[in-house]
Amino acid sequence: MVSEAGEERTDNFRHLEELGRATMAEVMCVPEDSIPVGTGTIDDLATKVVFGDLWNRPGLSRRERRIVTLTVLTMLGRDRIHGPLHVQAALDSGDLTAGELREVAVQMAYYAGWPLATSLSWLVDEATKEGAE
């Protein structure tokens, strides 16, 4: 149960709902009507704050935000949960090619370690069906 204070706080982001839903649909390459709705939920906050605000900030392009997001998700070991969604969206949107994603993995190998870079490379292989037998 969400407290009145919690409900009031999430209402502070209500103005970001429409923009967030449209941005999430565009960034993640999903139909807008497939985005969960529910005030005060984690999905609601992700829609409004992450996609309504963060992904619309000036300073970085959507492509650059994808690279940062994929790098962080991989480094945190979130490649099994959110990584596949973001890799597929990067490919589907045309923001990054499979070759560019693999180059991100090469860069990551030297700065974050080979096992992490391999995880990202495997996600790209899985999304593109390359490397599969």
mmCIF file of C-alpha atoms in Angstrom:
data_model
loop_
_atom_site.group_PDB
_atom_site.id
_atom_site.type_symbol
_atom_site.label_atom_id
_atom_site.label_comp_id
_atom_site.label_asym_id
_atom_site.label_seq_id
_atom_site.Cartn_x
_atom_site.Cartn_y
_atom_site.Cartn_z
ATOM 1 C CA MET A 1 0.000 0.000 0.000
ATOM 2 C CA VAL A 2 1.352 3.410 -0.927
ATOM 3 C CA SER A 3 1.113 6.106 1.695
ATOM 4 C CA GLU A 4 -0.590 9.400 1.008
ATOM 5 C CA ALA A 5 2.840 11.024 0.999
ATOM 6 C CA GLY A 6 4.043 8.453 -1.538
ATOM 7 C CA GLU A 7 1.017 9.021 -3.736
ATOM 8 C CA GLU A 8 1.549 12.768 -3.526
ATOM 9 C CA ARG A 9 5.210 12.387 -4.434
ATOM 10 C CA THR A 10 4.468 10.292 -7.536
ATOM 11 C CA ASP A 11 1.876 12.876 -8.554
ATOM 12 C CA ASN A 12 4.763 15.342 -8.760
ATOM 13 C CA PHE A 13 5.828 13.482 -11.900
ATOM 14 C CA ARG A 14 2.368 13.271 -13.489
ATOM 15 C CA HIS A 15 3.324 15.884 -16.099
ATOM 16 C CA LEU A 16 5.986 13.441 -17.385
ATOM 17 C CA GLU A 17 3.593 10.531 -17.954
ATOM 18 C CA GLU A 18 2.650 11.212 -21.594
ATOM 19 C CA LEU A 19 6.203 12.121 -22.618
ATOM 20 C CA GLY A 20 7.578 9.152 -20.683
ATOM 21 C CA ARG A 21 5.222 6.666 -22.318
ATOM 22 C CA ALA A 22 6.036 7.991 -25.792
ATOM 23 C CA THR A 23 9.773 8.024 -25.100
ATOM 24 C CA MET A 24 9.764 4.542 -23.553
ATOM 25 C CA ALA A 25 7.891 3.177 -26.573
ATOM 26 C CA GLU A 26 10.408 4.812 -28.918
ATOM 27 C CA VAL A 27 13.556 3.923 -26.966
ATOM 28 C CA MET A 28 12.573 0.330 -26.198
ATOM 29 C CA CYS A 29 10.853 -0.232 -29.578
ATOM 30 C CA VAL A 30 7.595 -1.427 -28.020
ATOM 31 C CA PRO A 31 3.976 -0.396 -28.609
ATOM 32 C CA GLU A 32 2.946 2.395 -26.264
ATOM 33 C CA ASP A 33 -0.118 0.448 -25.124
ATOM 34 C CA SER A 34 2.152 -2.357 -23.847
ATOM 35 C CA ILE A 35 3.723 -0.079 -21.235
ATOM 36 C CA PRO A 36 2.336 -0.902 -17.756
ATOM 37 C CA VAL A 37 0.250 1.782 -16.048
ATOM 38 C CA GLY A 38 -0.176 2.163 -12.319
ATOM 39 C CA THR A 39 0.513 5.216 -10.177
ATOM 40 C CA GLY A 40 3.202 4.709 -7.570
ATOM 41 C CA THR A 41 4.572 1.483 -9.031
ATOM 42 C CA ILE A 42 8.152 0.933 -10.110
ATOM 43 C CA ASP A 43 6.922 0.844 -13.721
ATOM 44 C CA ASP A 44 5.210 4.200 -13.221
ATOM 45 C CA LEU A 45 8.384 5.781 -11.866
ATOM 46 C CA ALA A 46 10.492 4.285 -14.657
ATOM 47 C CA THR A 47 8.065 5.620 -17.250
ATOM 48 C CA LYS A 48 7.855 9.113 -15.800
ATOM 49 C CA VAL A 49 11.313 9.712 -14.362
ATOM 50 C CA VAL A 50 13.680 7.491 -16.368
ATOM 51 C CA PHE A 51 12.006 7.868 -19.760
ATOM 52 C CA GLY A 52 10.030 11.088 -19.249
ATOM 53 C CA ASP A 53 12.966 13.008 -17.808
ATOM 54 C CA LEU A 54 16.347 11.262 -18.049
ATOM 55 C CA TRP A 55 16.114 10.047 -21.661
ATOM 56 C CA ASN A 56 14.913 13.517 -22.733
ATOM 57 C CA ARG A 57 17.655 15.564 -21.115
ATOM 58 C CA PRO A 58 19.890 17.619 -23.384
ATOM 59 C CA GLY A 59 23.597 16.891 -23.480
ATOM 60 C CA LEU A 60 23.673 13.308 -24.764
ATOM 61 C CA SER A 61 22.035 11.830 -27.808
ATOM 62 C CA ARG A 62 19.775 8.816 -27.507
ATOM 63 C CA ARG A 63 22.559 6.740 -29.078
ATOM 64 C CA GLU A 64 25.061 7.933 -26.467
ATOM 65 C CA ARG A 65 22.579 7.214 -23.668
ATOM 66 C CA ARG A 66 22.207 3.672 -25.053
ATOM 67 C CA ILE A 67 25.967 3.118 -24.927
ATOM 68 C CA VAL A 68 26.158 4.356 -21.335
ATOM 69 C CA THR A 69 23.120 2.288 -20.298
ATOM 70 C CA LEU A 70 24.422 -0.909 -21.867
ATOM 71 C CA THR A 71 27.860 -0.400 -20.354
ATOM 72 C CA VAL A 72 26.460 0.145 -16.867
ATOM 73 C CA LEU A 73 23.989 -2.750 -17.100
ATOM 74 C CA THR A 74 26.766 -5.064 -18.233
ATOM 75 C CA MET A 75 29.148 -3.894 -15.520
ATOM 76 C CA LEU A 76 26.496 -4.385 -12.857
ATOM 77 C CA GLY A 77 25.786 -7.884 -14.109
ATOM 78 C CA ARG A 78 22.297 -6.929 -15.240
ATOM 79 C CA ASP A 79 22.961 -8.434 -18.657
ATOM 80 C CA ARG A 80 20.521 -11.254 -17.922
ATOM 81 C CA ILE A 81 17.588 -9.015 -16.973
ATOM 82 C CA HIS A 82 17.616 -5.662 -18.754
ATOM 83 C CA GLY A 83 20.577 -6.169 -21.053
ATOM 84 C CA PRO A 84 18.745 -8.238 -23.676
ATOM 85 C CA LEU A 85 15.922 -5.682 -23.815
ATOM 86 C CA HIS A 86 18.319 -2.787 -24.341
ATOM 87 C CA VAL A 87 20.505 -4.631 -26.875
ATOM 88 C CA GLN A 88 17.450 -5.578 -28.930
ATOM 89 C CA ALA A 89 16.073 -2.030 -28.734
ATOM 90 C CA ALA A 90 19.427 -0.584 -29.824
ATOM 91 C CA LEU A 91 19.403 -2.869 -32.851
ATOM 92 C CA ASP A 92 15.697 -2.452 -33.665
ATOM 93 C CA SER A 93 15.873 1.341 -33.486
ATOM 94 C CA GLY A 94 18.987 1.510 -35.636
ATOM 95 C CA ASP A 95 20.777 3.517 -32.951
ATOM 96 C CA LEU A 96 23.579 0.939 -32.875
ATOM 97 C CA THR A 97 24.580 -1.833 -35.233
ATOM 98 C CA ALA A 98 25.752 -5.250 -34.091
ATOM 99 C CA GLY A 99 29.277 -4.224 -35.086
ATOM 100 C CA GLU A 100 29.104 -1.058 -32.996
ATOM 101 C CA LEU A 101 27.775 -3.000 -30.009
ATOM 102 C CA ARG A 102 30.644 -5.460 -30.361
ATOM 103 C CA GLU A 103 33.067 -2.524 -30.463
ATOM 104 C CA VAL A 104 31.558 -1.268 -27.203
ATOM 105 C CA ALA A 105 32.342 -4.730 -25.802
ATOM 106 C CA VAL A 106 35.957 -4.474 -27.036
ATOM 107 C CA GLN A 107 36.336 -1.067 -25.368
ATOM 108 C CA MET A 108 34.767 -2.464 -22.212
ATOM 109 C CA ALA A 109 37.176 -5.427 -22.179
ATOM 110 C CA TYR A 110 40.165 -3.189 -21.597
ATOM 111 C CA TYR A 111 38.558 -0.912 -19.038
ATOM 112 C CA ALA A 112 36.150 -3.219 -17.179
ATOM 113 C CA GLY A 113 37.413 -6.728 -17.877
ATOM 114 C CA TRP A 114 37.056 -9.543 -20.367
ATOM 115 C CA PRO A 115 34.253 -11.464 -18.611
ATOM 116 C CA LEU A 116 31.979 -8.411 -18.614
ATOM 117 C CA ALA A 117 32.781 -7.604 -22.228
ATOM 118 C CA THR A 118 32.081 -11.191 -23.198
ATOM 119 C CA SER A 119 28.650 -10.945 -21.557
ATOM 120 C CA LEU A 120 27.742 -7.998 -23.770
ATOM 121 C CA SER A 121 29.145 -9.716 -26.844
ATOM 122 C CA TRP A 122 27.035 -12.805 -26.100
ATOM 123 C CA LEU A 123 23.915 -10.644 -25.796
ATOM 124 C CA VAL A 124 24.615 -9.225 -29.242
ATOM 125 C CA ASP A 125 25.167 -12.739 -30.625
ATOM 126 C CA GLU A 126 21.892 -13.880 -29.093
ATOM 127 C CA ALA A 127 19.965 -10.873 -30.427
ATOM 128 C CA THR A 128 21.388 -11.267 -33.932
ATOM 129 C CA LYS A 129 21.432 -15.081 -33.851
ATOM 130 C CA GLU A 130 25.129 -14.993 -34.699
ATOM 131 C CA GLY A 131 27.436 -17.442 -33.029
ATOM 132 C CA ALA A 132 24.503 -19.796 -32.503
ATOM 133 C CA GLU A 133 24.748 -23.290 -33.846
#
